[in-house]
Amino acid sequence: MGEFHVDGLGVVRHCEQVRAGAFDLYRGELEGVAVAIKVKGRGFPKDNAYVAEHSVVFSRLYSAIGYAGRFAERAPGEKLLAHEAERIRATAGTWNHDVLAAGPVRSREGEPGVFGLVMPWHPGPTLAELSRREQRQLLPRMMISLWKSLAAAAHGDLHGSNIILAPERDRFVLIDPAVFLVDHDLHASGDSHSRCSFTTHPRYYPLLPPYYLPRARLRDAPSLTSQFEAFRWALSGCQLVAPGCTTGGATRGFAEQLVGRDQPGPADLLAVGILYYEALTGEHPFYDEEFTEPGWLGGVCLEGFRGSDTGFDAALYRLARPVVRPTARASDVHPDESALAMALLELRVLDLDTLVALAYPAAAAALR
């Protein structure tokens, strides 16, 4: 047990480490109230760190998405934490989460300390800690609230450990959103370069990267295949949108997340579908022996040339193979549950009314 001194809050006592890795997490007490403290860990960065790069050279755009195993120099943990605080605070009232303080955290008064976040400690279990049966019953009942929460702000790293359930279970908290840093460099020659460093768990973002937030509505590209095609076009035209923290320079390239959205981004919606499919079947709908890593890794496009891209072969081949329906994987899955899962995975849930019409029968079927 130890303590941390936090500017503006005071002393957080009885601190114990509950998680170590890219970011370390501590549980402590502030005036008798449980809080969480998150700081950059010794394990930073880990395998869920990625970089997307876009360059404009002599008016021709070259866009590349590549995996970066270590991006500490490009996106220090402190900057990522600062942006996480901004993203959480911007979702007040929708993610049921908050940041009490963001700044130096010291083990002793007077020390320089490290940058950290102090947040409420949410006592409930995570979705991942529940049995598949419990997840199967809860997720359809959570769908409408999940839709609204993800429409309010893109999460980008949605998985079972980032959804904490309140004691009454139907309420939940979204934590640990993906963090994005966007750097722009503009040279005197007119060439420019944009780099987005971000974190995510690729298990739940296998085909669309979390920073892909199309300006068009879901109804304008009403399937996973058409959304992937739209992503390739956005990449070639440098029209990608990232909910990022811009660090200065030219504005070409990534833009801030659009405000006033009333529907989730397709990447987050697909992550919800994968969570539900796993709860129903215990299997992943996309990854298998042939498709083993995200389909957006290594993709390269040239501006203005339809089909002039490389690195997408694995994704296109996977999209051409239909997902095995949950009813074919598990005999106890009801057709209404299967219908909801497939609509989410195929991105055929075009609006909230469609989701309601699918979620209520699935919720009822899970209780039979």
mmCIF file of C-alpha atoms in Angstrom:
data_model
loop_
_atom_site.group_PDB
_atom_site.id
_atom_site.type_symbol
_atom_site.label_atom_id
_atom_site.label_comp_id
_atom_site.label_asym_id
_atom_site.label_seq_id
_atom_site.Cartn_x
_atom_site.Cartn_y
_atom_site.Cartn_z
ATOM 1 C CA MET A 1 0.000 0.000 0.000
ATOM 2 C CA GLY A 2 1.226 3.489 -0.827
ATOM 3 C CA GLU A 3 -0.063 6.950 -1.591
ATOM 4 C CA PHE A 4 -0.025 9.484 -4.412
ATOM 5 C CA HIS A 5 -0.053 13.269 -4.207
ATOM 6 C CA VAL A 6 -2.252 14.808 -6.899
ATOM 7 C CA ASP A 7 -2.322 18.532 -7.657
ATOM 8 C CA GLY A 8 -5.704 20.049 -6.913
ATOM 9 C CA LEU A 9 -7.085 16.912 -5.242
ATOM 10 C CA GLY A 10 -4.808 16.088 -2.359
ATOM 11 C CA VAL A 11 -3.461 12.742 -1.206
ATOM 12 C CA VAL A 12 -4.824 9.474 -2.566
ATOM 13 C CA ARG A 13 -4.152 6.853 0.096
ATOM 14 C CA HIS A 14 -4.106 3.047 0.294
ATOM 15 C CA CYS A 15 -2.996 2.750 -3.335
ATOM 16 C CA GLU A 16 -2.449 -0.691 -4.786
ATOM 17 C CA GLN A 17 -1.564 -1.638 -8.332
ATOM 18 C CA VAL A 18 -4.284 -3.623 -10.083
ATOM 19 C CA ARG A 19 -2.892 -3.669 -13.627
ATOM 20 C CA ALA A 20 0.526 -3.307 -15.242
ATOM 21 C CA GLY A 21 1.375 -2.875 -18.890
ATOM 22 C CA ALA A 22 1.368 -0.042 -21.424
ATOM 23 C CA PHE A 23 -0.469 1.945 -18.752
ATOM 24 C CA ASP A 24 -0.426 1.056 -15.066
ATOM 25 C CA LEU A 25 -3.635 1.251 -13.059
ATOM 26 C CA TYR A 26 -3.904 1.797 -9.307
ATOM 27 C CA ARG A 27 -6.850 1.736 -6.943
ATOM 28 C CA GLY A 28 -6.796 4.154 -4.019
ATOM 29 C CA GLU A 29 -8.974 6.202 -1.696
ATOM 30 C CA LEU A 30 -9.515 9.949 -1.814
ATOM 31 C CA GLU A 31 -11.260 11.147 1.341
ATOM 32 C CA GLY A 32 -12.803 7.724 1.740
ATOM 33 C CA VAL A 33 -13.986 7.437 -1.879
ATOM 34 C CA ALA A 34 -12.442 4.843 -4.207
ATOM 35 C CA VAL A 35 -10.634 6.271 -7.224
ATOM 36 C CA ALA A 36 -8.528 4.910 -10.079
ATOM 37 C CA ILE A 37 -5.128 6.347 -11.047
ATOM 38 C CA LYS A 38 -3.745 5.666 -14.529
ATOM 39 C CA VAL A 39 -0.142 6.439 -15.474
ATOM 40 C CA LYS A 40 2.198 5.432 -18.289
ATOM 41 C CA GLY A 41 3.645 2.024 -17.481
ATOM 42 C CA ARG A 42 7.020 0.437 -18.071
ATOM 43 C CA GLY A 43 5.418 -1.789 -20.653
ATOM 44 C CA PHE A 44 4.544 1.145 -22.943
ATOM 45 C CA PRO A 45 4.093 0.820 -25.848
ATOM 46 C CA LYS A 46 2.653 -2.617 -26.471
ATOM 47 C CA ASP A 47 1.386 -4.524 -29.459
ATOM 48 C CA ASN A 48 -1.830 -2.531 -29.754
ATOM 49 C CA ALA A 49 0.002 0.621 -30.909
ATOM 50 C CA TYR A 50 -0.375 1.638 -34.555
ATOM 51 C CA VAL A 51 0.519 4.467 -36.914
ATOM 52 C CA ALA A 52 -1.314 5.667 -40.006
ATOM 53 C CA GLU A 53 0.652 7.991 -42.263
ATOM 54 C CA HIS A 54 -0.432 10.290 -45.104
ATOM 55 C CA SER A 55 1.916 12.296 -47.293
ATOM 56 C CA VAL A 56 1.283 14.880 -49.999
ATOM 57 C CA VAL A 57 4.222 15.162 -52.398
ATOM 58 C CA PHE A 58 4.023 17.454 -55.448
ATOM 59 C CA SER A 59 0.217 17.343 -55.416
ATOM 60 C CA ARG A 60 0.090 13.548 -55.502
ATOM 61 C CA LEU A 61 -1.159 11.888 -52.345
ATOM 62 C CA TYR A 62 0.472 8.740 -51.094
ATOM 63 C CA SER A 63 -1.347 7.134 -48.181
ATOM 64 C CA ALA A 64 -0.092 4.232 -46.124
ATOM 65 C CA ILE A 65 -1.297 2.412 -43.055
ATOM 66 C CA GLY A 66 1.407 0.487 -41.264
ATOM 67 C CA TYR A 67 1.911 -1.261 -37.978
ATOM 68 C CA ALA A 68 4.277 0.383 -35.511
ATOM 69 C CA GLY A 69 5.416 -1.840 -32.685
ATOM 70 C CA ARG A 70 7.061 1.079 -30.898
ATOM 71 C CA PHE A 71 5.889 4.636 -31.347
ATOM 72 C CA ALA A 72 7.039 6.180 -28.064
ATOM 73 C CA GLU A 73 8.905 9.022 -29.769
ATOM 74 C CA ARG A 74 5.936 9.845 -31.968
ATOM 75 C CA ALA A 75 3.208 9.536 -29.362
ATOM 76 C CA PRO A 76 4.483 9.650 -25.786
ATOM 77 C CA GLY A 77 2.286 8.032 -23.195
ATOM 78 C CA GLU A 78 1.741 11.350 -21.416
ATOM 79 C CA LYS A 79 0.253 12.957 -24.534
ATOM 80 C CA LEU A 80 -1.972 9.965 -25.110
ATOM 81 C CA LEU A 81 -3.227 10.148 -21.523
ATOM 82 C CA ALA A 82 -3.910 13.882 -21.875
ATOM 83 C CA HIS A 83 -5.985 13.201 -24.971
ATOM 84 C CA GLU A 84 -7.804 10.355 -23.236
ATOM 85 C CA ALA A 85 -8.835 12.828 -20.537
ATOM 86 C CA GLU A 86 -10.197 15.205 -23.173
ATOM 87 C CA ARG A 87 -12.144 12.423 -24.883
ATOM 88 C CA ILE A 88 -13.700 11.156 -21.641
ATOM 89 C CA ARG A 89 -14.677 14.645 -20.476
ATOM 90 C CA ALA A 90 -16.295 15.321 -23.841
ATOM 91 C CA THR A 91 -18.638 12.356 -23.306
ATOM 92 C CA ALA A 92 -20.111 13.603 -20.035
ATOM 93 C CA GLY A 93 -23.509 11.989 -19.487
ATOM 94 C CA THR A 94 -23.153 9.368 -22.203
ATOM 95 C CA TRP A 95 -20.254 7.099 -21.165
ATOM 96 C CA ASN A 96 -21.034 7.439 -17.413
ATOM 97 C CA HIS A 97 -17.328 8.052 -16.830
ATOM 98 C CA ASP A 98 -15.294 11.103 -15.789
ATOM 99 C CA VAL A 99 -11.794 12.396 -15.138
ATOM 100 C CA LEU A 100 -11.374 14.042 -11.740
ATOM 101 C CA ALA A 101 -7.850 15.298 -12.413
ATOM 102 C CA ALA A 102 -5.247 15.129 -15.162
ATOM 103 C CA GLY A 103 -1.748 16.201 -14.238
ATOM 104 C CA PRO A 104 1.332 15.344 -12.178
ATOM 105 C CA VAL A 105 0.986 12.369 -9.841
ATOM 106 C CA ARG A 106 3.707 12.146 -7.188
ATOM 107 C CA SER A 107 4.635 9.421 -4.758
ATOM 108 C CA ARG A 108 6.082 12.122 -2.466
ATOM 109 C CA GLU A 109 5.301 15.799 -2.076
ATOM 110 C CA GLY A 110 7.815 17.950 -3.951
ATOM 111 C CA GLU A 111 8.826 15.304 -6.493
ATOM 112 C CA PRO A 112 8.372 16.073 -10.213
ATOM 113 C CA GLY A 113 6.033 13.109 -10.575
ATOM 114 C CA VAL A 114 4.523 11.626 -13.739
ATOM 115 C CA PHE A 115 1.474 12.627 -15.728
ATOM 116 C CA GLY A 116 -1.585 10.635 -14.730
ATOM 117 C CA LEU A 117 -5.358 10.558 -14.677
ATOM 118 C CA VAL A 118 -7.498 10.277 -11.557
ATOM 119 C CA MET A 119 -10.927 8.831 -12.291
ATOM 120 C CA PRO A 120 -13.840 7.336 -10.375
ATOM 121 C CA TRP A 121 -13.395 3.696 -9.442
ATOM 122 C CA HIS A 122 -16.307 1.727 -10.858
ATOM 123 C CA PRO A 123 -16.963 -1.314 -8.650
ATOM 124 C CA GLY A 124 -18.921 -3.533 -11.037
ATOM 125 C CA PRO A 125 -17.567 -6.411 -13.107
ATOM 126 C CA THR A 126 -16.499 -5.946 -16.694
ATOM 127 C CA LEU A 127 -18.488 -7.550 -19.466
ATOM 128 C CA ALA A 128 -15.534 -9.865 -20.119
ATOM 129 C CA GLU A 129 -15.728 -11.197 -16.555
ATOM 130 C CA LEU A 130 -19.261 -12.475 -17.046
ATOM 131 C CA SER A 131 -20.107 -15.873 -18.443
ATOM 132 C CA ARG A 132 -21.076 -16.089 -22.091
ATOM 133 C CA ARG A 133 -24.651 -16.820 -21.025
ATOM 134 C CA GLU A 134 -24.803 -13.611 -18.978
ATOM 135 C CA GLN A 135 -23.269 -11.616 -21.834
ATOM 136 C CA ARG A 136 -25.784 -13.118 -24.224
ATOM 137 C CA GLN A 137 -28.658 -11.959 -22.022
ATOM 138 C CA LEU A 138 -27.246 -8.504 -21.294
ATOM 139 C CA LEU A 139 -25.959 -7.331 -24.657
ATOM 140 C CA PRO A 140 -29.326 -7.126 -26.469
ATOM 141 C CA ARG A 141 -30.716 -5.105 -23.543
ATOM 142 C CA MET A 142 -27.703 -2.788 -23.720
ATOM 143 C CA MET A 143 -27.819 -2.268 -27.486
ATOM 144 C CA ILE A 144 -29.856 0.932 -27.563
ATOM 145 C CA SER A 145 -27.726 2.604 -24.894
ATOM 146 C CA LEU A 146 -24.541 1.372 -26.576
ATOM 147 C CA TRP A 147 -25.717 2.861 -29.870
ATOM 148 C CA LYS A 148 -26.350 6.252 -28.248
ATOM 149 C CA SER A 149 -23.061 6.203 -26.326
ATOM 150 C CA LEU A 150 -20.996 5.358 -29.395
ATOM 151 C CA ALA A 151 -22.906 7.894 -31.498
ATOM 152 C CA ALA A 152 -22.005 10.598 -28.990
ATOM 153 C CA ALA A 153 -18.307 9.888 -29.454
ATOM 154 C CA ALA A 154 -16.259 7.253 -31.226
ATOM 155 C CA HIS A 155 -14.641 4.846 -28.776
ATOM 156 C CA GLY A 156 -12.176 3.035 -31.007
ATOM 157 C CA ASP A 157 -11.120 0.348 -28.534
ATOM 158 C CA LEU A 158 -14.358 -1.347 -27.596
ATOM 159 C CA HIS A 159 -14.021 -4.793 -26.016
ATOM 160 C CA GLY A 160 -15.392 -6.634 -23.013
ATOM 161 C CA SER A 161 -12.795 -5.347 -20.536
ATOM 162 C CA ASN A 162 -13.646 -1.715 -21.404
ATOM 163 C CA ILE A 163 -17.319 -2.069 -20.502
ATOM 164 C CA ILE A 164 -17.931 -2.001 -16.746
ATOM 165 C CA LEU A 165 -21.372 -3.009 -15.563
ATOM 166 C CA ALA A 166 -23.107 -1.188 -12.737
ATOM 167 C CA PRO A 167 -24.526 -3.269 -9.859
ATOM 168 C CA GLU A 168 -27.950 -3.230 -11.478
ATOM 169 C CA ARG A 169 -26.244 -4.610 -14.623
ATOM 170 C CA ASP A 170 -28.370 -2.766 -17.208
ATOM 171 C CA ARG A 171 -26.282 0.381 -16.680
ATOM 172 C CA PHE A 172 -22.706 0.401 -17.886
ATOM 173 C CA VAL A 173 -19.599 2.548 -18.067
ATOM 174 C CA LEU A 174 -17.334 2.866 -21.099
ATOM 175 C CA ILE A 175 -13.676 3.295 -20.163
ATOM 176 C CA ASP A 176 -10.263 3.415 -21.850
ATOM 177 C CA PRO A 177 -11.170 4.832 -25.271
ATOM 178 C CA ALA A 178 -8.639 4.579 -28.069
ATOM 179 C CA VAL A 179 -6.359 7.583 -28.081
ATOM 180 C CA PHE A 180 -5.295 9.392 -31.223
ATOM 181 C CA LEU A 181 -2.554 11.941 -31.825
ATOM 182 C CA VAL A 182 -2.406 13.701 -35.171
ATOM 183 C CA ASP A 183 0.834 15.427 -36.233
ATOM 184 C CA HIS A 184 1.003 17.663 -39.292
ATOM 185 C CA ASP A 185 4.259 18.745 -40.957
ATOM 186 C CA LEU A 186 4.209 21.332 -43.768
ATOM 187 C CA HIS A 187 7.463 21.921 -45.628
ATOM 188 C CA ALA A 188 8.513 25.029 -47.524
ATOM 189 C CA SER A 189 8.348 23.019 -50.764
ATOM 190 C CA GLY A 190 4.621 22.590 -50.262
ATOM 191 C CA ASP A 191 4.921 18.938 -49.359
ATOM 192 C CA SER A 192 3.021 17.904 -46.254
ATOM 193 C CA HIS A 193 2.825 14.875 -44.048
ATOM 194 C CA SER A 194 0.196 13.781 -41.551
ATOM 195 C CA ARG A 195 0.708 11.052 -39.003
ATOM 196 C CA CYS A 196 -1.946 9.600 -36.704
ATOM 197 C CA SER A 197 -0.681 7.493 -33.812
ATOM 198 C CA PHE A 198 -3.387 5.472 -32.126
ATOM 199 C CA THR A 199 -4.053 2.489 -29.905
ATOM 200 C CA THR A 200 -6.632 -0.241 -30.334
ATOM 201 C CA HIS A 201 -7.220 -3.963 -29.852
ATOM 202 C CA PRO A 202 -7.321 -5.388 -33.387
ATOM 203 C CA ARG A 203 -9.462 -8.362 -32.327
ATOM 204 C CA TYR A 204 -12.501 -6.087 -32.425
ATOM 205 C CA TYR A 205 -11.391 -3.905 -35.354
ATOM 206 C CA PRO A 206 -10.449 -6.537 -37.950
ATOM 207 C CA LEU A 207 -11.617 -4.818 -41.145
ATOM 208 C CA LEU A 208 -12.198 -1.125 -40.421
ATOM 209 C CA PRO A 209 -9.644 0.898 -38.422
ATOM 210 C CA PRO A 210 -11.044 2.776 -35.418
ATOM 211 C CA TYR A 211 -10.152 6.168 -36.841
ATOM 212 C CA TYR A 212 -12.374 5.632 -39.902
ATOM 213 C CA LEU A 213 -15.413 7.856 -39.287
ATOM 214 C CA PRO A 214 -17.132 8.436 -42.627
ATOM 215 C CA ARG A 215 -18.838 11.710 -43.355
ATOM 216 C CA ALA A 216 -21.631 9.752 -45.036
ATOM 217 C CA ARG A 217 -24.357 8.015 -43.054
ATOM 218 C CA LEU A 218 -24.603 4.251 -42.609
ATOM 219 C CA ARG A 219 -27.531 4.197 -45.027
ATOM 220 C CA ASP A 220 -25.276 5.526 -47.794
ATOM 221 C CA ALA A 221 -23.043 2.427 -47.596
ATOM 222 C CA PRO A 222 -25.424 -0.198 -46.156
ATOM 223 C CA SER A 223 -23.118 -3.189 -45.829
ATOM 224 C CA LEU A 224 -19.705 -4.113 -44.477
ATOM 225 C CA THR A 225 -18.351 -4.590 -47.998
ATOM 226 C CA SER A 226 -19.529 -1.155 -49.125
ATOM 227 C CA GLN A 227 -18.139 0.438 -45.946
ATOM 228 C CA PHE A 228 -14.766 -1.164 -46.611
ATOM 229 C CA GLU A 229 -14.868 0.148 -50.168
ATOM 230 C CA ALA A 230 -15.744 3.599 -48.804
ATOM 231 C CA PHE A 231 -12.769 3.353 -46.453
ATOM 232 C CA ARG A 232 -10.457 2.625 -49.408
ATOM 233 C CA TRP A 233 -11.831 5.636 -51.255
ATOM 234 C CA ALA A 234 -11.409 7.809 -48.146
ATOM 235 C CA LEU A 235 -7.842 6.623 -47.832
ATOM 236 C CA SER A 236 -7.043 7.439 -51.449
ATOM 237 C CA GLY A 237 -8.630 10.886 -51.137
ATOM 238 C CA CYS A 238 -7.195 11.715 -47.719
ATOM 239 C CA GLN A 239 -10.722 12.183 -46.403
ATOM 240 C CA LEU A 240 -10.209 10.108 -43.276
ATOM 241 C CA VAL A 241 -11.566 11.477 -40.039
ATOM 242 C CA ALA A 242 -9.810 10.814 -36.760
ATOM 243 C CA PRO A 243 -11.116 11.860 -33.334
ATOM 244 C CA GLY A 244 -7.614 13.153 -32.742
ATOM 245 C CA CYS A 245 -5.686 15.739 -30.805
ATOM 246 C CA THR A 246 -3.998 17.846 -33.479
ATOM 247 C CA THR A 247 -0.511 18.969 -32.507
ATOM 248 C CA GLY A 248 -0.184 21.818 -34.992
ATOM 249 C CA GLY A 249 0.929 22.448 -38.559
ATOM 250 C CA ALA A 250 -1.049 22.007 -41.743
ATOM 251 C CA THR A 251 -4.705 21.027 -41.597
ATOM 252 C CA ARG A 252 -4.731 18.734 -44.633
ATOM 253 C CA GLY A 253 -5.119 15.076 -43.812
ATOM 254 C CA PHE A 254 -6.930 14.042 -40.670
ATOM 255 C CA ALA A 255 -9.767 16.141 -39.321
ATOM 256 C CA GLU A 256 -11.509 16.297 -35.979
ATOM 257 C CA GLN A 257 -14.476 14.053 -35.304
ATOM 258 C CA LEU A 258 -17.709 15.424 -36.692
ATOM 259 C CA VAL A 259 -20.082 16.755 -34.050
ATOM 260 C CA GLY A 260 -23.788 16.133 -33.812
ATOM 261 C CA ARG A 261 -23.682 12.524 -34.981
ATOM 262 C CA ASP A 262 -26.730 10.410 -34.217
ATOM 263 C CA GLN A 263 -25.224 7.050 -35.178
ATOM 264 C CA PRO A 264 -21.994 5.234 -34.312
ATOM 265 C CA GLY A 265 -19.077 4.982 -36.666
ATOM 266 C CA PRO A 266 -19.053 1.689 -38.607
ATOM 267 C CA ALA A 267 -15.863 0.443 -36.924
ATOM 268 C CA ASP A 268 -17.392 0.716 -33.434
ATOM 269 C CA LEU A 269 -20.675 -0.807 -34.611
ATOM 270 C CA LEU A 270 -18.774 -3.757 -36.049
ATOM 271 C CA ALA A 271 -16.987 -4.170 -32.693
ATOM 272 C CA VAL A 272 -20.392 -4.434 -30.976
ATOM 273 C CA GLY A 273 -21.395 -7.134 -33.430
ATOM 274 C CA ILE A 274 -18.202 -9.100 -32.753
ATOM 275 C CA LEU A 275 -18.785 -8.898 -28.996
ATOM 276 C CA TYR A 276 -22.302 -10.259 -29.419
ATOM 277 C CA TYR A 277 -21.253 -12.989 -31.871
ATOM 278 C CA GLU A 278 -18.587 -14.180 -29.416
ATOM 279 C CA ALA A 279 -21.157 -14.238 -26.610
ATOM 280 C CA LEU A 280 -23.428 -16.422 -28.739
ATOM 281 C CA THR A 281 -20.860 -18.808 -30.173
ATOM 282 C CA GLY A 282 -17.539 -18.478 -28.347
ATOM 283 C CA GLU A 283 -15.909 -17.950 -31.761
ATOM 284 C CA HIS A 284 -14.634 -14.932 -33.696
ATOM 285 C CA PRO A 285 -16.693 -14.189 -36.813
ATOM 286 C CA PHE A 286 -13.777 -13.090 -39.019
ATOM 287 C CA TYR A 287 -10.387 -14.274 -37.796
ATOM 288 C CA ASP A 288 -9.473 -17.820 -38.749
ATOM 289 C CA GLU A 289 -6.480 -19.756 -40.082
ATOM 290 C CA GLU A 290 -6.493 -17.732 -43.301
ATOM 291 C CA PHE A 291 -7.302 -14.275 -41.921
ATOM 292 C CA THR A 292 -5.074 -13.577 -38.934
ATOM 293 C CA GLU A 293 -4.438 -9.824 -38.702
ATOM 294 C CA PRO A 294 -6.400 -6.613 -39.374
ATOM 295 C CA GLY A 295 -7.274 -6.097 -43.004
ATOM 296 C CA TRP A 296 -6.258 -2.443 -42.899
ATOM 297 C CA LEU A 297 -2.602 -3.118 -42.055
ATOM 298 C CA GLY A 298 -0.219 -2.307 -44.863
ATOM 299 C CA GLY A 299 -2.842 -0.765 -47.126
ATOM 300 C CA VAL A 300 -1.489 1.710 -49.695
ATOM 301 C CA CYS A 301 -3.503 3.932 -52.042
ATOM 302 C CA LEU A 302 -2.661 6.533 -54.697
ATOM 303 C CA GLU A 303 -4.929 9.549 -55.095
ATOM 304 C CA GLY A 304 -7.230 9.600 -58.072
ATOM 305 C CA PHE A 305 -6.613 6.043 -59.248
ATOM 306 C CA ARG A 306 -9.547 3.726 -58.654
ATOM 307 C CA GLY A 307 -8.327 0.305 -57.610
ATOM 308 C CA SER A 308 -4.698 1.458 -57.527
ATOM 309 C CA ASP A 309 -4.007 0.153 -54.063
ATOM 310 C CA THR A 310 -2.184 -2.735 -52.445
ATOM 311 C CA GLY A 311 -2.195 -4.461 -49.104
ATOM 312 C CA PHE A 312 -5.933 -5.162 -49.039
ATOM 313 C CA ASP A 313 -5.957 -8.609 -50.635
ATOM 314 C CA ALA A 314 -6.470 -10.483 -47.350
ATOM 315 C CA ALA A 315 -9.350 -8.208 -46.347
ATOM 316 C CA LEU A 316 -11.061 -8.455 -49.712
ATOM 317 C CA TYR A 317 -10.744 -12.228 -49.704
ATOM 318 C CA ARG A 318 -12.220 -12.365 -46.192
ATOM 319 C CA LEU A 319 -15.113 -10.130 -47.183
ATOM 320 C CA ALA A 320 -15.864 -12.442 -50.094
ATOM 321 C CA ARG A 321 -16.360 -15.357 -47.703
ATOM 322 C CA PRO A 322 -19.643 -15.187 -45.760
ATOM 323 C CA VAL A 323 -19.592 -15.194 -41.968
ATOM 324 C CA VAL A 324 -20.886 -18.443 -40.479
ATOM 325 C CA ARG A 325 -24.271 -17.706 -38.942
ATOM 326 C CA PRO A 326 -24.460 -18.186 -35.156
ATOM 327 C CA THR A 327 -27.246 -20.759 -35.561
ATOM 328 C CA ALA A 328 -24.811 -22.884 -37.598
ATOM 329 C CA ARG A 329 -22.130 -22.719 -34.898
ATOM 330 C CA ALA A 330 -24.265 -23.291 -31.804
ATOM 331 C CA SER A 331 -27.525 -25.253 -31.742
ATOM 332 C CA ASP A 332 -28.944 -23.296 -28.796
ATOM 333 C CA VAL A 333 -28.827 -19.932 -30.588
ATOM 334 C CA HIS A 334 -32.302 -18.617 -31.406
ATOM 335 C CA PRO A 335 -32.935 -17.236 -34.921
ATOM 336 C CA ASP A 336 -33.762 -13.825 -33.432
ATOM 337 C CA GLU A 337 -30.354 -13.718 -31.722
ATOM 338 C CA SER A 338 -28.667 -14.785 -34.928
ATOM 339 C CA ALA A 339 -30.523 -12.102 -36.889
ATOM 340 C CA LEU A 340 -29.267 -9.334 -34.583
ATOM 341 C CA ALA A 341 -25.691 -10.591 -34.704
ATOM 342 C CA MET A 342 -25.621 -10.877 -38.492
ATOM 343 C CA ALA A 343 -27.194 -7.450 -39.011
ATOM 344 C CA LEU A 344 -24.508 -5.879 -36.828
ATOM 345 C CA LEU A 345 -21.670 -7.785 -38.483
ATOM 346 C CA GLU A 346 -22.906 -6.947 -41.970
ATOM 347 C CA LEU A 347 -23.510 -3.303 -40.926
ATOM 348 C CA ARG A 348 -27.141 -3.511 -41.985
ATOM 349 C CA VAL A 349 -28.302 -1.707 -38.836
ATOM 350 C CA LEU A 350 -28.860 1.609 -40.553
ATOM 351 C CA ASP A 351 -30.618 3.539 -37.791
ATOM 352 C CA LEU A 352 -31.857 3.258 -34.226
ATOM 353 C CA ASP A 353 -35.317 2.058 -35.278
ATOM 354 C CA THR A 354 -33.764 -0.899 -37.093
ATOM 355 C CA LEU A 355 -31.711 -1.746 -34.017
ATOM 356 C CA VAL A 356 -34.755 -1.613 -31.733
ATOM 357 C CA ALA A 357 -36.685 -3.947 -34.045
ATOM 358 C CA LEU A 358 -33.859 -6.491 -33.867
ATOM 359 C CA ALA A 359 -32.718 -6.099 -30.260
ATOM 360 C CA TYR A 360 -36.048 -6.627 -28.470
ATOM 361 C CA PRO A 361 -36.758 -10.069 -29.991
ATOM 362 C CA ALA A 362 -33.137 -11.109 -29.340
ATOM 363 C CA ALA A 363 -33.406 -10.032 -25.690
ATOM 364 C CA ALA A 364 -36.608 -12.016 -25.270
ATOM 365 C CA ALA A 365 -35.098 -15.059 -26.953
ATOM 366 C CA ALA A 366 -32.095 -15.036 -24.602
ATOM 367 C CA LEU A 367 -34.400 -15.464 -21.595
ATOM 368 C CA ARG A 368 -36.232 -18.534 -22.934
#
